[in-house]
Every structure is written in C-alpha cells, then in structure tokens.
C-alpha cells in the first residue's frame, strides 16, 4: 500500500483540503511547481552506461533532493497524471543514477570498522551528507507518493535503489548502548527512517536495519530527553534533532510508538520556555547557541500538531513564530 510512510491513501483527500489552509501550503500551491533539475533528470538517456549516467546526471545534494519532493507534492495535490509522467521519470532516473553509483562506488562513502569504538560495528559511518548523497527522505517520499503513478519498471528501479542505499549505513547511535543516547545526532540523522520504510514489506526491505534505527530513536527519546529536561546541546535538540527527526517520529507514531506522548517531551518544552530571554521575541539575542529558536520553525510546528493544546508548545511557537 502506498503512500505508507507519513500518510496513507485515505489521508490524501483530507490533506488536500487542509494543506491550503496553512501559510506554507498557500504559498507553495499558489502556482504550479517546475524546475530545471526535474527536466534534466527526466531527459537522461535510457541507453547510457552506468559510468556515462553518473557523469551526465545533475549534481546530487540536499537542495536538489528537495526539488524531487516539491515536484511530487505538486503532482499528488493536483492529481495531475500528465505532469506525473515527467516527475516519475525524473525520480526513476535518479534511482538509476543511485544504482550506478552504488555499483561503481562513486560518492558512496567510506567503509569503517568498529564505528563509535564498538567492536564489530562495521559499515559506512553516516551523517547527513551520506544520506543526502543517497536521496534522503526526499527520494524515499517521492517514491512513496508517486508509486501509483509509476510504471512497474519505475517502481522496481526505485525499490532496488532504496534497498541498495540503506544496505550499509550506520548512523551515529545505531547499535550503541542505550546510555550513549545523549547526542542530537540521533534525531539529526532521521532521514534514514523514511528511506527504510518507503519499501516496508517489499523485496529488498531490510527490517533488521529498521529495528536498529528504531531502537536508536527510542534511546534518544528516553535518554536525550529525560524526565525533567533535556540534553539541549546549544539549541540543537529543538533546531536540528527534532527538525530532521520529525518524519521518523511521525512514521513511528503511525506505527504505535509515539514519543511525543512520553512525559519527557513536555518536560523538555518546559525547560525551553523557562530558558527563554524575558521580553525577547526574535530568538536572536543569544546567537545560535543556548536554545536560539530563530532559524527553523518545523520542530515546534510538528510539536503543536503532535501535542495539541500543550500551553508550553503554544507559547514557544507564538513567541518565536
């Protein structure tokens, strides 16, 4: 069944009705989305060899990955089958590029042993750079949302690419002892969650990788965010860890493990509110560190959805956003 990661097929009509009521939804959907990156991917020659394909493909990076998801959102909102044909070809061609790079070991990362000082923990030490090089959550969710518009061949290519992309990654915290779960990096690498779950139950799905990753997120939710506060780490918990981890947190909540319902999370927001500078409403007074809230809004927005009516979350969001 697709989509499956953060929405289900029955959720799409309600999403179409509600998304334009939001500021971001109105701004994004005010015009149809088109970008030269999508055109460049869609027009890659089917006959190129792996090495030629990698050389001809436009650059893989975070911003270009977002364009795949933006184009996908445009298609599924408007239910535009004509535009879907181009976007599906672009996403499937990205998958072809990914498979070629995996076989040729081009921009694929460095294999390490005993990652984090843990004997036998071997693989490619993974940060956001490695995740983005493999398409990250954008590619995974594009496949998930476009699945029913794709041809069987396109579906298979994307599935194989996602399986290859998640085979050897070790995010900081995977297979670590529970007590080491104090770093914002645990949630910061949350892009891996949608990459694993987009092919959940399909050929090439790696359930053991999802279990390791899920345990890592659980350790972070229980240790990094503790009963009377949190390991704030210069504001990165709210600004990056909860931001990048939110797709995984939503996916886990939909699979009966909602960490926003733990008492630890409201306690962390209490810590945040009590740490705010009185009378200051820009988040810029203390620079980037010490719980500055100014750069990113997504974490408190998701928290407001996940913890409806919580006065601490509402206050924090109103104060800064």
mmCIF file with all atom_site columns, N, CA and C in Angstrom, residues 35-85:
data_model
loop_
_atom_site.group_PDB
_atom_site.id
_atom_site.type_symbol
_atom_site.label_atom_id
_atom_site.label_alt_id
_atom_site.label_comp_id
_atom_site.label_asym_id
_atom_site.label_entity_id
_atom_site.label_seq_id
_atom_site.pdbx_PDB_ins_code
_atom_site.Cartn_x
_atom_site.Cartn_y
_atom_site.Cartn_z
_atom_site.occupancy
_atom_site.B_iso_or_equiv
_atom_site.pdbx_formal_charge
_atom_site.auth_seq_id
_atom_site.auth_comp_id
_atom_site.auth_asym_id
_atom_site.auth_atom_id
_atom_site.pdbx_PDB_model_num
ATOM 1   N N  . UNK A 1 35 ? 10.934 22.902 -12.267 1.00 0.00 ? 35 UNK A N  1
ATOM 2   C CA . UNK A 1 35 ? 12.326 23.250 -12.038 1.00 0.00 ? 35 UNK A CA 1
ATOM 3   C C  . UNK A 1 35 ? 13.187 22.546 -13.076 1.00 0.00 ? 35 UNK A C  1
ATOM 4   N N  . UNK A 1 36 ? 14.282 23.208 -13.461 1.00 0.00 ? 36 UNK A N  1
ATOM 5   C CA . UNK A 1 36 ? 15.168 22.656 -14.484 1.00 0.00 ? 36 UNK A CA 1
ATOM 6   C C  . UNK A 1 36 ? 15.810 21.346 -14.035 1.00 0.00 ? 36 UNK A C  1
ATOM 7   N N  . UNK A 1 37 ? 15.960 21.154 -12.719 1.00 0.00 ? 37 UNK A N  1
ATOM 8   C CA . UNK A 1 37 ? 16.560 19.913 -12.221 1.00 0.00 ? 37 UNK A CA 1
ATOM 9   C C  . UNK A 1 37 ? 15.682 18.712 -12.575 1.00 0.00 ? 37 UNK A C  1
ATOM 10  N N  . UNK A 1 38 ? 14.374 18.878 -12.439 1.00 0.00 ? 38 UNK A N  1
ATOM 11  C CA . UNK A 1 38 ? 13.438 17.792 -12.768 1.00 0.00 ? 38 UNK A CA 1
ATOM 12  C C  . UNK A 1 38 ? 13.507 17.476 -14.261 1.00 0.00 ? 38 UNK A C  1
ATOM 13  N N  . UNK A 1 39 ? 13.568 18.514 -15.078 1.00 0.00 ? 39 UNK A N  1
ATOM 14  C CA . UNK A 1 39 ? 13.674 18.314 -16.523 1.00 0.00 ? 39 UNK A CA 1
ATOM 15  C C  . UNK A 1 39 ? 14.969 17.592 -16.879 1.00 0.00 ? 39 UNK A C  1
ATOM 16  N N  . UNK A 1 40 ? 16.078 17.999 -16.222 1.00 0.00 ? 40 UNK A N  1
ATOM 17  C CA . UNK A 1 40 ? 17.374 17.386 -16.508 1.00 0.00 ? 40 UNK A CA 1
ATOM 18  C C  . UNK A 1 40 ? 17.377 15.904 -16.143 1.00 0.00 ? 40 UNK A C  1
ATOM 19  N N  . UNK A 1 41 ? 16.780 15.557 -15.019 1.00 0.00 ? 41 UNK A N  1
ATOM 20  C CA . UNK A 1 41 ? 16.691 14.149 -14.633 1.00 0.00 ? 41 UNK A CA 1
ATOM 21  C C  . UNK A 1 41 ? 15.800 13.367 -15.598 1.00 0.00 ? 41 UNK A C  1
ATOM 22  N N  . UNK A 1 42 ? 14.659 13.953 -15.930 1.00 0.00 ? 42 UNK A N  1
ATOM 23  C CA . UNK A 1 42 ? 13.678 13.246 -16.758 1.00 0.00 ? 42 UNK A CA 1
ATOM 24  C C  . UNK A 1 42 ? 14.192 12.967 -18.161 1.00 0.00 ? 42 UNK A C  1
ATOM 25  N N  . UNK A 1 43 ? 15.133 13.779 -18.636 1.00 0.00 ? 43 UNK A N  1
ATOM 26  C CA . UNK A 1 43 ? 15.600 13.636 -20.019 1.00 0.00 ? 43 UNK A CA 1
ATOM 27  C C  . UNK A 1 43 ? 16.924 12.880 -20.133 1.00 0.00 ? 43 UNK A C  1
ATOM 28  N N  . UNK A 1 44 ? 17.387 12.272 -19.052 1.00 0.00 ? 44 UNK A N  1
ATOM 29  C CA . UNK A 1 44 ? 18.593 11.449 -19.141 1.00 0.00 ? 44 UNK A CA 1
ATOM 30  C C  . UNK A 1 44 ? 18.353 10.279 -20.103 1.00 0.00 ? 44 UNK A C  1
ATOM 31  N N  . UNK A 1 45 ? 19.316 10.009 -20.945 1.00 0.00 ? 45 UNK A N  1
ATOM 32  C CA . UNK A 1 45 ? 19.190 8.977  -21.984 1.00 0.00 ? 45 UNK A CA 1
ATOM 33  C C  . UNK A 1 45 ? 19.098 7.580  -21.349 1.00 0.00 ? 45 UNK A C  1
ATOM 34  N N  . UNK A 1 46 ? 18.112 6.800  -21.767 1.00 0.00 ? 46 UNK A N  1
ATOM 35  C CA . UNK A 1 46 ? 17.923 5.444  -21.247 1.00 0.00 ? 46 UNK A CA 1
ATOM 36  C C  . UNK A 1 46 ? 19.075 4.510  -21.611 1.00 0.00 ? 46 UNK A C  1
ATOM 37  N N  . UNK A 1 47 ? 19.830 4.864  -22.644 1.00 0.00 ? 47 UNK A N  1
ATOM 38  C CA . UNK A 1 47 ? 20.856 3.944  -23.157 1.00 0.00 ? 47 UNK A CA 1
ATOM 39  C C  . UNK A 1 47 ? 22.242 4.191  -22.558 1.00 0.00 ? 47 UNK A C  1
ATOM 40  N N  . UNK A 1 48 ? 22.368 5.171  -21.671 1.00 0.00 ? 48 UNK A N  1
ATOM 41  C CA . UNK A 1 48 ? 23.674 5.477  -21.091 1.00 0.00 ? 48 UNK A CA 1
ATOM 42  C C  . UNK A 1 48 ? 24.160 4.339  -20.199 1.00 0.00 ? 48 UNK A C  1
ATOM 43  N N  . UNK A 1 49 ? 25.467 4.044  -20.277 1.00 0.00 ? 49 UNK A N  1
ATOM 44  C CA . UNK A 1 49 ? 26.051 3.076  -19.344 1.00 0.00 ? 49 UNK A CA 1
ATOM 45  C C  . UNK A 1 49 ? 26.095 3.686  -17.947 1.00 0.00 ? 49 UNK A C  1
ATOM 46  N N  . UNK A 1 50 ? 26.418 2.849  -16.952 1.00 0.00 ? 50 UNK A N  1
ATOM 47  C CA . UNK A 1 50 ? 26.457 3.341  -15.584 1.00 0.00 ? 50 UNK A CA 1
ATOM 48  C C  . UNK A 1 50 ? 27.383 4.516  -15.403 1.00 0.00 ? 50 UNK A C  1
ATOM 49  N N  . UNK A 1 51 ? 28.609 4.419  -15.938 1.00 0.00 ? 51 UNK A N  1
ATOM 50  C CA . UNK A 1 51 ? 29.590 5.497  -15.799 1.00 0.00 ? 51 UNK A CA 1
ATOM 51  C C  . UNK A 1 51 ? 29.132 6.744  -16.545 1.00 0.00 ? 51 UNK A C  1
ATOM 52  N N  . UNK A 1 52 ? 28.565 6.561  -17.730 1.00 0.00 ? 52 UNK A N  1
ATOM 53  C CA . UNK A 1 52 ? 28.067 7.698  -18.500 1.00 0.00 ? 52 UNK A CA 1
ATOM 54  C C  . UNK A 1 52 ? 26.887 8.354  -17.791 1.00 0.00 ? 52 UNK A C  1
ATOM 55  N N  . UNK A 1 53 ? 26.040 7.539  -17.174 1.00 0.00 ? 53 UNK A N  1
ATOM 56  C CA . UNK A 1 53 ? 24.876 8.044  -16.471 1.00 0.00 ? 53 UNK A CA 1
ATOM 57  C C  . UNK A 1 53 ? 25.293 8.918  -15.291 1.00 0.00 ? 53 UNK A C  1
ATOM 58  N N  . UNK A 1 54 ? 26.248 8.439  -14.511 1.00 0.00 ? 54 UNK A N  1
ATOM 59  C CA . UNK A 1 54 ? 26.738 9.202  -13.360 1.00 0.00 ? 54 UNK A CA 1
ATOM 60  C C  . UNK A 1 54 ? 27.338 10.522 -13.816 1.00 0.00 ? 54 UNK A C  1
ATOM 61  N N  . UNK A 1 55 ? 28.094 10.494 -14.916 1.00 0.00 ? 55 UNK A N  1
ATOM 62  C CA . UNK A 1 55 ? 28.724 11.720 -15.428 1.00 0.00 ? 55 UNK A CA 1
ATOM 63  C C  . UNK A 1 55 ? 27.697 12.712 -15.959 1.00 0.00 ? 55 UNK A C  1
ATOM 64  N N  . UNK A 1 56 ? 26.607 12.197 -16.551 1.00 0.00 ? 56 UNK A N  1
ATOM 65  C CA . UNK A 1 56 ? 25.609 13.077 -17.177 1.00 0.00 ? 56 UNK A CA 1
ATOM 66  C C  . UNK A 1 56 ? 24.591 13.625 -16.184 1.00 0.00 ? 56 UNK A C  1
ATOM 67  N N  . UNK A 1 57 ? 24.439 12.981 -15.058 1.00 0.00 ? 57 UNK A N  1
ATOM 68  C CA . UNK A 1 57 ? 23.384 13.354 -14.110 1.00 0.00 ? 57 UNK A CA 1
ATOM 69  C C  . UNK A 1 57 ? 23.681 14.685 -13.436 1.00 0.00 ? 57 UNK A C  1
ATOM 70  N N  . UNK A 1 58 ? 22.645 15.482 -13.173 1.00 0.00 ? 58 UNK A N  1
ATOM 71  C CA . UNK A 1 58 ? 22.862 16.711 -12.404 1.00 0.00 ? 58 UNK A CA 1
ATOM 72  C C  . UNK A 1 58 ? 23.302 16.375 -10.981 1.00 0.00 ? 58 UNK A C  1
ATOM 73  N N  . UNK A 1 59 ? 23.893 17.325 -10.313 1.00 0.00 ? 59 UNK A N  1
ATOM 74  C CA . UNK A 1 59 ? 24.511 17.116 -9.004  1.00 0.00 ? 59 UNK A CA 1
ATOM 75  C C  . UNK A 1 59 ? 23.488 16.684 -7.961  1.00 0.00 ? 59 UNK A C  1
ATOM 76  N N  . UNK A 1 60 ? 23.875 15.716 -7.148  1.00 0.00 ? 60 UNK A N  1
ATOM 77  C CA . UNK A 1 60 ? 23.035 15.287 -6.027  1.00 0.00 ? 60 UNK A CA 1
ATOM 78  C C  . UNK A 1 60 ? 23.405 16.089 -4.792  1.00 0.00 ? 60 UNK A C  1
ATOM 79  N N  . UNK A 1 61 ? 22.445 16.779 -4.232  1.00 0.00 ? 61 UNK A N  1
ATOM 80  C CA . UNK A 1 61 ? 22.656 17.492 -2.970  1.00 0.00 ? 61 UNK A CA 1
ATOM 81  C C  . UNK A 1 61 ? 21.311 17.715 -2.299  1.00 0.00 ? 61 UNK A C  1
ATOM 82  N N  . UNK A 1 62 ? 21.345 18.275 -1.111  1.00 0.00 ? 62 UNK A N  1
ATOM 83  C CA . UNK A 1 62 ? 20.118 18.459 -0.323  1.00 0.00 ? 62 UNK A CA 1
ATOM 84  C C  . UNK A 1 62 ? 19.077 19.280 -1.088  1.00 0.00 ? 62 UNK A C  1
ATOM 85  N N  . UNK A 1 63 ? 19.508 20.416 -1.655  1.00 0.00 ? 63 UNK A N  1
ATOM 86  C CA . UNK A 1 63 ? 18.570 21.290 -2.350  1.00 0.00 ? 63 UNK A CA 1
ATOM 87  C C  . UNK A 1 63 ? 17.921 20.624 -3.544  1.00 0.00 ? 63 UNK A C  1
ATOM 88  N N  . UNK A 1 64 ? 18.704 19.898 -4.330  1.00 0.00 ? 64 UNK A N  1
ATOM 89  C CA . UNK A 1 64 ? 18.131 19.210 -5.491  1.00 0.00 ? 64 UNK A CA 1
ATOM 90  C C  . UNK A 1 64 ? 17.221 18.065 -5.060  1.00 0.00 ? 64 UNK A C  1
ATOM 91  N N  . UNK A 1 65 ? 17.571 17.372 -3.977  1.00 0.00 ? 65 UNK A N  1
ATOM 92  C CA . UNK A 1 65 ? 16.671 16.338 -3.462  1.00 0.00 ? 65 UNK A CA 1
ATOM 93  C C  . UNK A 1 65 ? 15.310 16.934 -3.122  1.00 0.00 ? 65 UNK A C  1
ATOM 94  N N  . UNK A 1 66 ? 15.324 18.099 -2.488  1.00 0.00 ? 66 UNK A N  1
ATOM 95  C CA . UNK A 1 66 ? 14.052 18.749 -2.140  1.00 0.00 ? 66 UNK A CA 1
ATOM 96  C C  . UNK A 1 66 ? 13.195 18.976 -3.385  1.00 0.00 ? 66 UNK A C  1
ATOM 97  N N  . UNK A 1 67 ? 13.835 19.284 -4.503  1.00 0.00 ? 67 UNK A N  1
ATOM 98  C CA . UNK A 1 67 ? 13.083 19.563 -5.724  1.00 0.00 ? 67 UNK A CA 1
ATOM 99  C C  . UNK A 1 67 ? 12.292 18.345 -6.189  1.00 0.00 ? 67 UNK A C  1
ATOM 100 N N  . UNK A 1 68 ? 12.843 17.145 -5.958  1.00 0.00 ? 68 UNK A N  1
ATOM 101 C CA . UNK A 1 68 ? 12.093 15.931 -6.288  1.00 0.00 ? 68 UNK A CA 1
ATOM 102 C C  . UNK A 1 68 ? 10.815 15.850 -5.462  1.00 0.00 ? 68 UNK A C  1
ATOM 103 N N  . UNK A 1 69 ? 10.929 16.180 -4.177  1.00 0.00 ? 69 UNK A N  1
ATOM 104 C CA . UNK A 1 69 ? 9.754  16.092 -3.309  1.00 0.00 ? 69 UNK A CA 1
ATOM 105 C C  . UNK A 1 69 ? 8.772  17.231 -3.596  1.00 0.00 ? 69 UNK A C  1
ATOM 106 N N  . UNK A 1 70 ? 9.291  18.433 -3.885  1.00 0.00 ? 70 UNK A N  1
ATOM 107 C CA . UNK A 1 70 ? 8.401  19.545 -4.238  1.00 0.00 ? 70 UNK A CA 1
ATOM 108 C C  . UNK A 1 70 ? 7.574  19.194 -5.481  1.00 0.00 ? 70 UNK A C  1
ATOM 109 N N  . UNK A 1 71 ? 8.246  18.655 -6.493  1.00 0.00 ? 71 UNK A N  1
ATOM 110 C CA . UNK A 1 71 ? 7.545  18.281 -7.731  1.00 0.00 ? 71 UNK A CA 1
ATOM 111 C C  . UNK A 1 71 ? 6.521  17.184 -7.461  1.00 0.00 ? 71 UNK A C  1
ATOM 112 N N  . UNK A 1 72 ? 6.863  16.273 -6.556  1.00 0.00 ? 72 UNK A N  1
ATOM 113 C CA . UNK A 1 72 ? 5.942  15.192 -6.184  1.00 0.00 ? 72 UNK A CA 1
ATOM 114 C C  . UNK A 1 72 ? 4.711  15.738 -5.480  1.00 0.00 ? 72 UNK A C  1
ATOM 115 N N  . UNK A 1 73 ? 4.912  16.663 -4.540  1.00 0.00 ? 73 UNK A N  1
ATOM 116 C CA . UNK A 1 73 ? 3.789  17.254 -3.812  1.00 0.00 ? 73 UNK A CA 1
ATOM 117 C C  . UNK A 1 73 ? 2.852  17.966 -4.780  1.00 0.00 ? 73 UNK A C  1
ATOM 118 N N  . UNK A 1 74 ? 3.432  18.667 -5.751  1.00 0.00 ? 74 UNK A N  1
ATOM 119 C CA . UNK A 1 74 ? 2.626  19.346 -6.762  1.00 0.00 ? 74 UNK A CA 1
ATOM 120 C C  . UNK A 1 74 ? 1.753  18.338 -7.519  1.00 0.00 ? 74 UNK A C  1
ATOM 121 N N  . UNK A 1 75 ? 2.328  17.194 -7.883  1.00 0.00 ? 75 UNK A N  1
ATOM 122 C CA . UNK A 1 75 ? 1.589  16.176 -8.639  1.00 0.00 ? 75 UNK A CA 1
ATOM 123 C C  . UNK A 1 75 ? 0.463  15.583 -7.809  1.00 0.00 ? 75 UNK A C  1
ATOM 124 N N  . UNK A 1 76 ? 0.771  15.191 -6.559  1.00 0.00 ? 76 UNK A N  1
ATOM 125 C CA . UNK A 1 76 ? -0.264 14.488 -5.793  1.00 0.00 ? 76 UNK A CA 1
ATOM 126 C C  . UNK A 1 76 ? -1.353 15.446 -5.310  1.00 0.00 ? 76 UNK A C  1
ATOM 127 N N  . UNK A 1 77 ? -1.010 16.722 -5.134  1.00 0.00 ? 77 UNK A N  1
ATOM 128 C CA . UNK A 1 77 ? -2.056 17.687 -4.759  1.00 0.00 ? 77 UNK A CA 1
ATOM 129 C C  . UNK A 1 77 ? -3.011 17.891 -5.928  1.00 0.00 ? 77 UNK A C  1
ATOM 130 N N  . UNK A 1 78 ? -2.472 18.138 -7.116  1.00 0.00 ? 78 UNK A N  1
ATOM 131 C CA . UNK A 1 78 ? -3.302 18.440 -8.294  1.00 0.00 ? 78 UNK A CA 1
ATOM 132 C C  . UNK A 1 78 ? -3.801 17.181 -8.994  1.00 0.00 ? 78 UNK A C  1
ATOM 133 N N  . UNK A 1 79 ? -3.289 16.005 -8.578  1.00 0.00 ? 79 UNK A N  1
ATOM 134 C CA . UNK A 1 79 ? -3.660 14.736 -9.220  1.00 0.00 ? 79 UNK A CA 1
ATOM 135 C C  . UNK A 1 79 ? -3.499 14.838 -10.740 1.00 0.00 ? 79 UNK A C  1
ATOM 136 N N  . UNK A 1 80 ? -2.316 15.330 -11.107 1.00 0.00 ? 80 UNK A N  1
ATOM 137 C CA . UNK A 1 80 ? -2.020 15.672 -12.494 1.00 0.00 ? 80 UNK A CA 1
ATOM 138 C C  . UNK A 1 80 ? -1.266 14.514 -13.155 1.00 0.00 ? 80 UNK A C  1
ATOM 139 N N  . UNK A 1 81 ? -1.964 13.679 -13.881 1.00 0.00 ? 81 UNK A N  1
ATOM 140 C CA . UNK A 1 81 ? -1.341 12.491 -14.474 1.00 0.00 ? 81 UNK A CA 1
ATOM 141 C C  . UNK A 1 81 ? -0.353 12.848 -15.579 1.00 0.00 ? 81 UNK A C  1
ATOM 142 N N  . UNK A 1 82 ? -0.604 13.921 -16.300 1.00 0.00 ? 82 UNK A N  1
ATOM 143 C CA . UNK A 1 82 ? 0.326  14.325 -17.358 1.00 0.00 ? 82 UNK A CA 1
ATOM 144 C C  . UNK A 1 82 ? 1.655  14.770 -16.751 1.00 0.00 ? 82 UNK A C  1
ATOM 145 N N  . UNK A 1 83 ? 1.604  15.599 -15.732 1.00 0.00 ? 83 UNK A N  1
ATOM 146 C CA . UNK A 1 83 ? 2.821  16.049 -15.072 1.00 0.00 ? 83 UNK A CA 1
ATOM 147 C C  . UNK A 1 83 ? 3.481  14.884 -14.329 1.00 0.00 ? 83 UNK A C  1
ATOM 148 N N  . UNK A 1 84 ? 2.681  13.971 -13.815 1.00 0.00 ? 84 UNK A N  1
ATOM 149 C CA . UNK A 1 84 ? 3.219  12.821 -13.089 1.00 0.00 ? 84 UNK A CA 1
ATOM 150 C C  . UNK A 1 84 ? 4.143  11.996 -13.980 1.00 0.00 ? 84 UNK A C  1
ATOM 151 N N  . UNK A 1 85 ? 3.829  11.925 -15.256 1.00 0.00 ? 85 UNK A N  1
ATOM 152 C CA . UNK A 1 85 ? 4.659  11.133 -16.171 1.00 0.00 ? 85 UNK A CA 1
ATOM 153 C C  . UNK A 1 85 ? 6.105  11.653 -16.186 1.00 0.00 ? 85 UNK A C  1
#
